[in-house]
Coordinates of N, CA and C and ligand atoms in Angstrom, one line a residue:
M21 N 2.0 37.9 10.9 CA 1.4 38.0 9.9 C 1.3 36.4 9.4
A22 N -0.1 35.6 9.7 CA 0.1 33.8 8.8 C 0.5 34.2 7.5
S23 N 1.5 33.2 7.1 CA 1.5 32.9 5.4 C 0.7 32.5 4.8
D24 N 0.8 32.3 3.5 CA -0.1 32.1 2.5 C -0.9 30.3 2.7
A25 N 0.0 30.0 3.1 CA 0.2 28.1 2.8 C -0.3 28.1 4.3
G26 N 0.2 28.9 5.5 CA -0.4 28.9 7.0 C -2.4 29.3 6.5
K27 N -2.3 30.2 6.1 CA -3.7 30.3 6.0 C -4.4 29.6 5.1
S28 N -4.1 29.2 4.1 CA -4.7 27.9 3.4 C -4.7 26.7 4.2
K29 N -3.9 26.0 4.9 CA -4.5 25.2 5.6 C -5.3 25.3 6.7
A30 N -5.2 26.9 7.6 CA -6.4 26.6 8.5 C -7.8 26.8 7.9
K31 N -7.5 27.3 6.7 CA -9.1 27.2 6.0 C -9.7 25.9 5.5
R32 N -8.2 25.4 5.2 CA -8.8 23.8 4.8 C -9.4 23.1 6.1
L33 N -8.5 23.2 7.4 CA -8.6 22.5 8.7 C -10.1 23.3 8.9
K34 N -10.6 24.7 8.7 CA -12.0 24.8 8.9 C -12.8 24.3 8.1
Q35 N -12.9 24.2 7.1 CA -13.7 23.1 6.1 C -14.0 21.8 7.0
Q36 N -12.5 21.4 6.8 CA -12.7 19.8 7.4 C -13.8 19.7 9.3
L37 N -13.3 20.8 9.6 CA -14.1 20.9 11.1 C -15.8 20.8 10.9
E38 N -15.9 22.2 9.9 CA -17.1 22.3 9.4 C -17.9 20.8 9.1
A39 N -17.3 20.2 8.2 CA -17.7 19.0 7.5 C -18.0 18.1 8.6
L40 N -16.7 17.6 9.7 CA -16.7 16.6 10.4 C -18.1 17.1 11.6
A41 N -18.3 18.5 11.7 CA -19.3 18.8 12.9 C -20.9 18.4 11.7
A42 N -20.9 18.3 10.5 CA -22.1 18.5 9.8 C -22.3 16.9 10.1
A43 N -21.3 15.8 10.5 CA -21.4 14.5 10.3 C -21.9 14.2 11.8
G44 N -21.7 15.4 12.7 CA -22.3 14.7 13.8 C -20.9 14.8 14.9
V45 N -19.8 15.1 14.3 CA -18.8 15.0 15.1 C -18.4 16.5 15.8
L46 N -18.8 16.5 16.6 CA -18.7 18.1 17.5 C -17.4 18.3 18.1
D47 N -16.9 17.1 18.4 CA -15.7 17.7 19.4 C -14.6 16.5 19.4
L48 N -13.3 16.8 19.1 CA -12.1 15.6 19.0 C -11.6 15.7 20.4
P49 N -11.8 14.6 21.2 CA -11.1 14.6 22.5 C -9.5 14.5 22.2
R50 N -8.7 14.9 23.2 CA -7.7 14.3 23.0 C -7.3 13.3 24.0
V51 N -6.6 12.5 23.7 CA -6.4 11.3 24.3 C -4.5 11.0 24.6
D52 N -4.3 10.3 25.3 CA -3.0 9.5 25.0 C -2.5 9.1 23.8
R53 N -1.3 9.1 23.6 CA -0.8 8.1 22.6 C -1.1 6.8 22.5
Q54 N -0.9 5.8 23.9 CA -1.7 4.4 23.8 C -2.8 4.4 24.0
T55 N -3.5 4.9 23.9 CA -5.1 5.1 23.7 C -5.5 5.1 22.2
L56 N -4.8 6.1 21.5 CA -5.3 6.6 20.4 C -4.5 5.5 19.4
Q57 N -3.5 4.8 19.7 CA -3.0 3.4 18.8 C -3.5 2.5 18.9
A58 N -4.1 2.5 20.1 CA -4.9 1.4 21.1 C -6.0 0.6 19.5
P59 N -5.6 -0.8 18.9 CA -6.7 -0.9 17.9 C -8.1 -1.2 18.9
I60 N -9.2 -0.7 18.1 CA -10.5 -1.0 19.1 C -10.8 -2.6 19.3
V61 N -10.6 -3.2 18.0 CA -10.6 -4.8 17.9 C -9.7 -5.5 17.3
S62 N -8.9 -6.1 18.1 CA -7.9 -7.1 17.5 C -8.5 -8.1 17.2
A63 N -7.9 -9.2 16.3 CA -9.0 -10.5 16.1 C -8.4 -11.4 17.4
G64 N -9.5 -12.0 17.3 CA -9.5 -13.1 18.6 C -9.7 -12.2 19.9
M65 N -9.7 -11.0 20.1 CA -9.4 -10.1 21.4 C -11.0 -9.8 21.8
P66 N -11.2 -9.8 23.3 CA -12.6 -9.4 23.7 C -13.0 -8.1 23.0
V67 N -13.8 -7.6 22.9 CA -14.3 -6.2 22.4 C -14.2 -5.3 23.4
P68 N -13.3 -4.3 23.4 CA -13.0 -3.7 24.9 C -14.4 -2.5 24.6
T69 N -14.7 -2.2 26.3 CA -16.0 -1.6 26.7 C -15.0 -0.3 27.1
G70 N -16.2 0.4 27.7 CA -16.0 2.0 28.8 C -15.5 2.9 28.0
P71 N -15.2 4.1 28.7 CA -15.1 5.4 28.2 C -13.7 5.5 27.3
A72 N -12.6 4.9 27.8 CA -11.1 4.8 26.8 C -11.7 4.1 25.5
A73 N -12.6 3.5 25.3 CA -12.8 2.5 23.8 C -13.7 3.5 23.1
E74 N -14.6 4.2 23.8 CA -15.5 5.2 23.3 C -14.7 6.3 22.8
I75 N -13.6 7.0 23.6 CA -12.7 8.2 23.1 C -12.0 7.4 21.6
A76 N -11.6 6.4 22.0 CA -10.7 5.9 20.8 C -11.4 5.7 19.4
E77 N -13.0 5.1 20.0 CA -13.8 4.9 18.4 C -14.1 6.4 18.0
T78 N -14.4 7.1 19.0 CA -14.4 8.7 18.4 C -13.5 9.4 17.6
I79 N -12.3 9.0 17.9 CA -10.9 9.7 17.1 C -10.9 8.6 15.8
L80 N -10.8 7.4 16.0 CA -10.7 6.7 14.4 C -11.8 7.0 13.7
L81 N -13.1 7.8 14.2 CA -14.6 8.0 13.2 C -14.0 9.4 12.5
S82 N -13.1 10.2 13.7 CA -12.9 11.2 13.1 C -12.0 11.5 12.0
R83 N -10.9 10.3 12.1 CA -9.4 10.2 11.4 C -10.3 9.7 10.0
R84 N -11.3 8.8 10.2 CA -12.2 8.3 8.7 C -12.5 9.3 8.1
D85 N -13.0 10.0 8.6 CA -13.5 11.6 8.1 C -13.0 12.7 7.6
A86 N -11.8 12.6 8.5 CA -10.8 14.0 7.7 C -10.3 12.7 6.5
L87 N -9.7 11.6 6.4 CA -9.0 11.4 5.2 C -10.1 11.3 4.3
E88 N -11.6 10.9 4.2 CA -12.6 11.1 3.0 C -12.3 12.1 2.8
I89 N -12.6 13.3 3.6 CA -12.6 14.6 3.2 C -11.3 15.0 2.1
L90 N -10.4 14.5 2.7 CA -9.3 14.8 2.1 C -9.1 14.0 0.4
S91 N -9.1 12.3 0.5 CA -9.2 11.9 -0.5 C -10.3 12.2 -1.1
Q92 N -11.7 13.3 -1.3 CA -12.4 13.5 -2.0 C -12.0 15.0 -2.7
E93 N -11.1 15.4 -2.2 CA -10.1 17.0 -2.4 C -9.3 16.0 -3.6
V94 N -8.3 15.1 -3.2 CA -7.8 14.8 -4.0 C -8.5 14.1 -5.7
A95 N -9.5 13.1 -5.3 CA -10.5 13.1 -6.3 C -10.5 14.0 -7.8
A96 N -10.9 15.5 -6.7 CA -11.3 16.6 -7.8 C -9.8 17.2 -8.1
C97 N -8.8 16.8 -7.5 CA -7.8 17.6 -8.0 C -6.9 18.1 -9.4
R98 N -7.1 19.2 -10.4 CA -5.9 19.2 -11.4 C -5.3 20.0 -11.2
R99 N -4.5 20.2 -9.8 CA -3.1 20.8 -10.3 C -2.1 20.7 -11.0
C100 N -1.9 19.5 -11.3 CA -1.1 18.8 -12.4 C -1.7 18.4 -13.2
E101 N -2.4 19.4 -14.0 CA -3.3 19.5 -15.5 C -3.1 17.9 -16.5
A102 N -1.6 18.1 -16.7 CA -1.5 16.6 -17.3 C -1.7 15.4 -17.0
L103 N -1.0 15.1 -15.9 CA -1.3 14.1 -14.9 C -3.1 14.2 -15.0
A104 N -4.2 14.7 -14.6 CA -4.9 14.8 -14.1 C -6.0 14.1 -15.4
C105 N -5.2 14.6 -16.8 CA -5.9 14.7 -18.0 C -6.0 12.5 -18.5
A106 N -4.5 12.6 -17.9 CA -4.2 11.2 -18.0 C -4.3 10.4 -17.2
R107 N -5.2 10.5 -16.1 CA -5.3 9.5 -15.1 C -6.3 8.5 -15.6
T108 N -6.4 7.5 -15.0 CA -7.9 6.7 -14.6 C -8.6 6.5 -13.4
H109 N -7.7 6.7 -12.5 CA -8.0 7.0 -11.0 C -6.8 7.4 -9.9
T110 N -7.2 8.4 -9.2 CA -6.4 8.9 -8.2 C -6.1 7.7 -7.7
V111 N -5.2 7.6 -6.6 CA -4.8 6.7 -5.8 C -4.4 7.3 -4.5
F112 N -5.2 7.2 -3.3 CA -5.2 7.8 -2.7 C -4.4 7.4 -1.5
G113 N -4.8 6.5 -1.2 CA -3.8 5.5 -0.1 C -4.9 4.7 0.5
V114 N -4.4 3.1 1.5 CA -5.1 2.2 2.0 C -4.7 1.9 3.2
G115 N -4.7 1.5 4.2 CA -4.8 1.1 5.6 C -5.6 1.3 6.9
P116 N -5.1 1.2 7.9 CA -6.2 1.1 9.1 C -5.8 3.2 9.3
T117 N -6.9 3.6 10.0 CA -6.5 5.2 10.2 C -6.0 5.1 11.2
N118 N -5.5 4.2 12.4 CA -4.5 3.8 13.3 C -3.3 3.6 13.3
A119 N -2.9 3.2 12.0 CA -1.6 2.2 11.9 C -0.6 2.6 12.6
R120 N 0.4 1.6 13.1 CA 1.7 2.4 14.0 C 2.5 2.8 12.7
I121 N 2.4 2.1 11.1 CA 3.7 2.6 10.6 C 3.1 3.0 9.7
C122 N 3.1 3.6 8.6 CA 2.7 3.9 7.3 C 4.0 3.7 6.5
F123 N 3.7 3.5 5.1 CA 5.0 3.3 3.9 C 4.8 3.8 3.0
L124 N 5.7 4.5 2.4 CA 5.1 6.1 1.6 C 6.2 5.7 0.6
G125 N 5.3 5.4 -0.7 CA 6.1 4.8 -1.9 C 6.1 6.6 -2.5
E126 N 6.6 6.2 -4.2 CA 6.6 7.3 -5.2 C 5.6 7.7 -5.5
A127 N 4.5 6.9 -6.4 CA 3.6 7.4 -7.2 C 2.9 6.2 -7.9
P128 N 1.5 6.2 -8.2 CA 1.2 4.9 -8.8 C 1.5 4.8 -10.2
G129 N 1.5 3.4 -10.5 CA 2.0 2.9 -11.8 C 0.8 2.5 -12.5
A130 N 0.9 1.6 -13.8 CA 0.1 1.3 -14.6 C -1.1 0.6 -13.9
D131 N -1.2 -0.2 -13.0 CA -1.9 -1.2 -12.4 C -2.9 -0.7 -11.3
E132 N -2.0 0.6 -10.5 CA -2.5 1.2 -9.4 C -3.3 2.2 -9.9
D133 N -3.1 3.0 -10.7 CA -4.0 3.6 -12.2 C -5.2 3.3 -12.4
A134 N -5.1 1.6 -13.0 CA -6.4 1.1 -13.3 C -7.7 0.7 -12.0
S135 N -6.6 0.5 -10.7 CA -7.4 -0.2 -9.6 C -7.4 1.1 -8.6
G136 N -7.0 2.2 -8.5 CA -7.2 3.1 -7.4 C -6.5 2.9 -6.8
L137 N -5.7 1.8 -6.1 CA -5.4 1.4 -5.0 C -3.6 1.6 -5.3
P138 N -3.0 1.7 -3.9 CA -1.3 1.6 -4.2 C -0.8 0.3 -3.9
F139 N 0.3 -0.1 -4.7 CA 1.4 -0.8 -4.6 C 0.5 -2.3 -4.6
V140 N -0.5 -2.7 -6.2 CA -1.1 -3.6 -6.4 C -0.5 -4.3 -7.5
G141 N 0.9 -3.9 -8.2 CA 1.4 -4.6 -9.1 C 2.6 -5.5 -8.6
R142 N 3.7 -5.7 -9.6 CA 5.0 -6.7 -9.3 C 5.4 -6.1 -8.0
A143 N 5.7 -4.5 -7.9 CA 6.3 -4.0 -7.1 C 5.2 -3.9 -5.6
G144 N 4.0 -4.1 -5.8 CA 3.8 -4.1 -4.5 C 3.4 -5.7 -3.9
Q145 N 3.2 -6.7 -5.1 CA 3.8 -8.0 -4.5 C 4.8 -8.3 -4.2
L146 N 6.1 -7.3 -4.2 CA 7.2 -7.5 -3.2 C 7.0 -6.6 -1.9
L147 N 6.5 -5.7 -2.0 CA 6.2 -5.1 -0.8 C 5.4 -5.8 0.0
T148 N 4.4 -6.3 -0.2 CA 3.6 -7.3 0.5 C 4.4 -8.6 1.3
K149 N 5.7 -9.3 0.5 CA 6.1 -10.4 0.9 C 7.4 -9.5 2.1
I150 N 7.9 -8.5 1.8 CA 8.7 -7.6 2.9 C 8.2 -7.4 4.3
I151 N 6.7 -6.7 3.8 CA 5.8 -6.4 5.1 C 5.8 -7.8 5.8
E152 N 5.3 -8.8 5.0 CA 4.9 -10.3 5.6 C 6.0 -11.0 6.5
S153 N 7.5 -10.7 5.7 CA 8.6 -10.8 6.6 C 9.3 -10.7 7.6
C154 N 8.1 -9.1 8.1 CA 8.3 -8.6 9.2 C 7.5 -8.9 10.3
R155 N 6.3 -9.9 9.9 CA 5.6 -10.7 10.4 C 4.6 -9.2 10.5
L156 N 4.2 -8.7 9.3 CA 3.0 -8.1 10.0 C 2.2 -8.2 8.7
T157 N 1.1 -7.8 8.9 CA 0.1 -7.9 7.2 C -0.2 -6.7 6.6
R158 N -0.7 -6.7 5.7 CA -1.0 -5.1 4.5 C -1.8 -4.9 5.8
E159 N -2.9 -5.1 6.0 CA -4.0 -5.1 6.6 C -3.9 -4.1 7.9
Q160 N -2.5 -4.2 8.3 CA -2.1 -3.8 10.1 C -1.4 -2.4 9.7
V161 N -1.3 -2.2 8.2 CA 0.2 -0.8 8.1 C -1.0 -0.3 6.9
Y162 N -0.8 1.3 7.0 CA -1.0 2.1 5.8 C -0.2 2.6 4.5
I163 N -0.5 2.2 3.3 CA 0.2 2.4 2.4 C -0.2 3.7 1.6
L164 N 0.9 4.8 1.0 CA 0.4 5.9 0.5 C 1.6 6.1 -0.5
N165 N 1.5 7.0 -1.2 CA 2.4 7.4 -2.3 C 2.6 9.1 -2.2
V166 N 3.6 9.3 -2.8 CA 3.8 10.9 -2.5 C 2.8 11.9 -3.8
L167 N 3.1 11.2 -4.7 CA 2.0 11.4 -5.8 C 0.9 10.6 -5.8
K168 N -0.5 11.3 -6.5 CA -1.6 10.8 -6.2 C -1.9 10.4 -7.7
C169 N -1.8 10.7 -8.3 CA -1.8 10.5 -10.1 C -0.7 9.8 -10.8
R170 N -1.0 8.7 -11.9 CA 0.3 7.9 -12.2 C 1.1 8.9 -13.1
P171 N 2.4 9.1 -13.2 CA 3.1 9.8 -14.1 C 3.6 9.5 -15.1
P172 N 3.6 10.1 -16.6 CA 3.4 9.0 -17.5 C 4.7 8.2 -18.0
N173 N 4.8 6.9 -18.3 CA 5.5 6.1 -18.6 C 6.2 5.7 -17.1
N174 N 5.4 6.1 -16.4 CA 6.5 5.7 -14.7 C 7.5 6.8 -14.4
R175 N 7.8 7.7 -15.2 CA 8.8 8.7 -14.8 C 8.7 9.0 -13.5
P176 N 9.7 9.9 -13.0 CA 9.8 9.9 -11.5 C 9.1 11.5 -11.2
P177 N 8.7 11.8 -10.3 CA 7.8 13.0 -10.0 C 8.8 14.0 -9.9
L178 N 8.1 14.9 -10.8 CA 8.5 16.4 -11.1 C 8.5 17.0 -9.5
P179 N 9.5 18.3 -9.5 CA 9.3 19.1 -8.2 C 7.9 19.8 -7.9
E180 N 7.5 19.9 -9.3 CA 6.2 21.3 -8.9 C 5.2 20.1 -8.7
E181 N 5.2 18.8 -9.2 CA 4.2 17.7 -8.9 C 4.4 17.8 -7.4
V182 N 5.2 17.3 -6.8 CA 5.8 16.8 -5.6 C 5.3 18.1 -4.6
A183 N 5.4 19.2 -5.0 CA 4.9 20.3 -4.4 C 3.5 20.5 -4.5
N184 N 2.6 20.5 -5.5 CA 1.4 20.0 -5.8 C 0.6 19.2 -4.9
C185 N 1.1 18.2 -4.9 CA 0.8 16.9 -3.5 C 1.1 17.4 -2.1
R186 N 2.3 17.9 -1.9 CA 2.7 17.6 -0.4 C 1.6 17.8 0.7
G187 N 0.8 19.0 0.3 CA -0.5 19.2 1.3 C -1.5 17.5 1.3
Y188 N -1.4 16.5 0.1 CA -2.1 15.2 0.5 C -1.5 14.4 1.0
F189 N -0.3 14.3 0.6 CA 0.7 12.9 1.5 C 0.8 13.5 3.3
A190 N 1.3 15.2 3.0 CA 1.6 15.4 4.9 C 0.1 15.1 5.1
G191 N -0.8 15.6 5.0 CA -2.2 15.6 5.3 C -2.5 14.2 5.6
Q192 N -2.2 13.7 5.1 CA -2.7 12.0 5.5 C -2.0 11.5 6.6
L193 N -0.3 11.8 6.3 CA 0.4 11.8 7.7 C 0.2 12.4 9.3
E194 N -0.6 13.5 9.0 CA -1.0 14.3 10.1 C -1.8 13.9 10.1
I195 N -2.8 13.2 9.9 CA -3.9 12.6 10.5 C -4.1 11.4 11.1
I196 N -3.1 10.6 10.1 CA -2.8 9.4 10.8 C -1.8 9.3 11.7
A197 N -1.0 10.3 11.7 CA 0.0 10.2 13.2 C 0.7 9.0 13.6
P198 N 1.1 8.5 12.8 CA 1.9 7.1 12.7 C 2.9 7.1 13.7
E199 N 3.4 6.0 14.0 CA 4.9 5.9 15.1 C 6.0 6.0 14.1
Y200 N 5.9 5.3 13.6 CA 6.7 5.5 12.2 C 6.4 5.6 10.8
I201 N 7.5 5.7 10.0 CA 7.1 5.6 8.5 C 8.2 5.6 7.8
C202 N 8.4 5.0 6.9 CA 9.6 3.9 6.0 C 9.0 4.6 4.6
C203 N 10.0 5.3 4.0 CA 10.1 5.9 3.1 C 10.9 4.1 1.9
L204 N 10.2 4.4 0.9 CA 10.5 3.4 0.0 C 11.0 3.9 -1.6
G205 N 12.3 4.6 -1.4 CA 13.3 4.7 -2.4 C 13.3 6.5 -2.4
T206 N 13.9 6.6 -3.6 CA 14.4 8.2 -3.5 C 13.2 9.2 -3.3
S207 N 12.4 9.2 -4.3 CA 11.6 10.0 -4.1 C 10.8 10.3 -2.9
A208 N 10.6 9.0 -2.2 CA 9.5 9.4 -0.9 C 10.7 9.8 0.0
A209 N 11.6 9.5 -0.1 CA 12.5 10.1 1.4 C 12.9 11.6 0.7
H210 N 13.0 11.7 -0.4 CA 13.1 13.1 -0.9 C 12.4 14.0 -0.6
A211 N 10.9 13.8 -0.8 CA 9.6 14.3 -0.8 C 9.9 14.7 0.8
L212 N 9.9 13.7 1.5 CA 9.2 13.7 3.0 C 10.4 14.8 3.7
L213 N 11.6 14.0 3.5 CA 12.7 14.8 4.4 C 13.3 16.3 4.0
Q214 N 12.7 16.6 2.9 CA 13.0 17.3 2.0 C 14.3 17.6 2.3
T215 N 15.0 16.6 1.2 CA 16.5 16.9 1.3 C 17.0 16.2 0.1
T216 N 18.4 16.2 -0.6 CA 18.6 15.7 -1.7 C 20.0 14.6 -1.6
E217 N 20.0 14.6 -0.4 CA 20.9 13.2 0.2 C 20.6 12.3 -0.9
A218 N 21.4 11.0 -1.3 CA 21.5 9.7 -2.1 C 20.9 8.9 -1.1
I219 N 20.0 8.1 -1.8 CA 19.1 7.0 -0.9 C 20.2 6.1 -0.2
G220 N 21.5 6.0 -0.8 CA 22.5 5.0 -0.2 C 22.7 5.6 1.1
K221 N 22.9 7.0 1.2 CA 23.2 7.8 2.6 C 22.0 8.3 3.3
L222 N 20.8 7.7 2.6 CA 20.2 7.9 4.1 C 19.8 6.8 4.8
R223 N 19.7 5.8 4.3 CA 19.9 4.3 4.7 C 20.2 3.9 6.1
K224 N 20.2 3.3 7.2 CA 20.2 3.0 8.6 C 20.7 4.7 9.5
R225 N 19.6 5.1 9.3 CA 19.6 6.3 10.0 C 18.3 6.8 10.1
W226 N 18.0 7.4 11.7 CA 16.8 7.7 11.8 C 16.6 9.2 11.6
F227 N 15.3 9.6 11.2 CA 14.7 11.0 11.0 C 13.5 11.2 11.8
T228 N 12.9 12.7 11.7 CA 11.6 12.6 12.0 C 10.9 13.4 11.3
H229 N 9.5 13.0 11.4 CA 8.8 13.6 10.9 C 7.8 14.3 11.7
Q230 N 7.1 15.1 11.8 CA 5.9 15.4 13.0 C 6.6 14.9 14.2
S231 N 5.4 13.7 14.7 CA 6.1 13.0 15.9 C 6.3 11.5 15.5
A232 N 6.6 11.3 14.1 CA 7.0 10.0 13.7 C 8.9 9.7 13.0
Q233 N 8.5 8.5 13.7 CA 10.1 8.3 13.3 C 10.4 7.7 11.8
V234 N 11.0 8.2 11.4 CA 11.4 8.1 9.6 C 12.8 7.0 9.6
I235 N 12.6 6.0 8.8 CA 13.3 5.3 8.2 C 13.3 5.2 6.4
C236 N 14.7 4.9 5.9 CA 14.2 5.2 4.5 C 15.0 3.8 4.0
T237 N 14.5 3.4 2.8 CA 15.0 1.7 2.3 C 14.5 2.2 0.7
Y238 N 15.7 1.2 0.4 CA 15.1 1.1 -1.5 C 13.6 0.6 -1.7
H239 N 13.5 1.3 -2.9 CA 12.0 0.9 -3.6 C 11.8 -0.6 -3.8
P240 N 10.9 -1.4 -3.6 CA 10.5 -2.5 -4.2 C 10.7 -2.4 -5.6
S241 N 10.4 -1.5 -6.4 CA 10.7 -1.7 -7.9 C 12.4 -1.8 -8.4
Y242 N 13.1 -1.0 -7.1 CA 14.7 -1.2 -7.6 C 15.4 -2.6 -7.1
L243 N 14.4 -3.1 -5.7 CA 14.7 -4.4 -5.5 C 14.2 -5.6 -6.8
L244 N 13.2 -5.6 -7.8 CA 12.8 -6.0 -9.2 C 14.2 -5.9 -10.0
R245 N 14.7 -4.8 -10.1 CA 15.9 -4.7 -11.0 C 17.3 -5.4 -10.7
N246 N 17.0 -4.6 -9.1 CA 18.5 -5.1 -8.6 C 18.1 -6.0 -7.2
P247 N 18.3 -7.5 -7.4 CA 17.3 -8.6 -6.5 C 18.6 -8.6 -5.2
A248 N 20.0 -8.3 -5.5 CA 20.7 -8.0 -4.4 C 20.6 -7.6 -3.5
A249 N 20.1 -6.2 -3.8 CA 20.0 -5.3 -2.8 C 18.8 -5.6 -1.9
K250 N 18.2 -6.8 -2.0 CA 17.1 -7.3 -1.2 C 17.6 -7.6 0.3
R251 N 19.1 -8.1 0.3 CA 19.5 -8.0 1.7 C 20.2 -6.5 2.5
E252 N 20.0 -5.5 1.7 CA 20.2 -4.4 2.5 C 18.9 -4.1 3.1
V253 N 17.7 -4.7 2.0 CA 16.3 -4.0 2.7 C 15.9 -4.6 3.8
W254 N 16.5 -5.5 4.0 CA 16.2 -6.8 5.1 C 16.8 -6.3 5.9
D255 N 18.4 -5.9 6.5 CA 18.8 -5.1 7.2 C 17.8 -4.0 8.2
D256 N 17.4 -2.9 6.9 CA 16.7 -2.1 7.1 C 15.2 -2.2 8.1
M257 N 14.6 -3.1 7.6 CA 13.6 -4.1 8.2 C 14.2 -4.3 9.4
K258 N 14.9 -5.1 9.7 CA 15.2 -5.6 10.8 C 15.4 -4.4 11.9
M259 N 16.2 -3.4 11.4 CA 16.3 -1.9 12.4 C 15.1 -1.7 12.8
L260 N 14.1 -1.3 11.5 CA 12.7 -0.9 11.8 C 11.8 -1.8 13.0
M261 N 12.1 -3.4 13.0 CA 11.6 -3.7 13.5 C 11.9 -3.8 14.9
A262 N 13.0 -3.8 15.2 CA 14.1 -3.9 16.6 C 13.2 -2.3 17.3
Q263 N 12.9 -1.5 16.6 CA 12.6 -0.1 17.1 C 11.3 0.1 17.3
M264 N 10.7 -1.0 16.9 CA 9.2 -1.4 16.6 C 8.8 -1.9 18.0
G265 N 10.0 -3.2 18.2 CA 9.8 -4.0 19.4 C 9.1 -5.1 18.6
V266 N 9.1 -5.3 17.5 CA 8.2 -6.6 16.9 C 9.4 -7.7 16.8
D267 N 9.4 -8.5 17.4 CA 10.2 -10.1 17.4 C 10.4 -10.6 16.0
L268 N 11.6 -10.5 15.4 CA 11.4 -11.3 13.9 C 11.9 -12.6 14.4
Ligands
URA302 N1 5.3 2.5 -6.8 C1 5.3 3.2 -6.2 O1 6.1 4.1 -5.4 N2 4.0 3.1 -5.5 C2 2.9 2.3 -6.0 O2 1.6 2.4 -5.6 C3 3.3 1.3 -7.0 C4 4.6 1.2 -7.2

């Protein structure tokens, strides 16, 4: 017997596939990870042609459609009635659908609630600097939060709010299928890894979520309050970049 969670996931998948079929996507071909992760067009590179490029393009479009369907569900969500009443925008996530790495934060703050985009306030500016120190750009990474609505006074998410949003952030990660996930802070690490271990104990270790390798570090907001911890985050980023094969 399938569990209730399994049934509702299957129902959602069926609805997504029906929506994809209505949009003309009748078939989701299987390809190897290298083809899947290959960017279709990188800046300054010739546009690839041929069957592999066509397959990769089909998959990217399908991922985009699947994320669009999920983001529409999020925009209409009222599972946490208090958060839904107070929000200006839901904040779904942003980045390429074939990103190698996803950065998972906690929840939108005031700037994110106002704009509908993740990590655009002071913590977001610091996250941009961290990403750029890793010789990456924001445009190359996917950024999302555990919660899609702003909690009042930026308090940490409640367990029932995380449970209500789990299908959304887990769904995004399932669709994007990144190679790496970087959990920013306690809430993200606890929600993704379903642990209560302290963030200090979760650092400097590798975990897995689906097919992704997961690393945990301090949240940029914590760094704004404790700049001395930037050194530890830099150590975490070096560990991550070494694993990703990015030369710093
Ligand atoms: N903090 C988060 O965790 N996420 C944001 O989007 C902004 C601040």
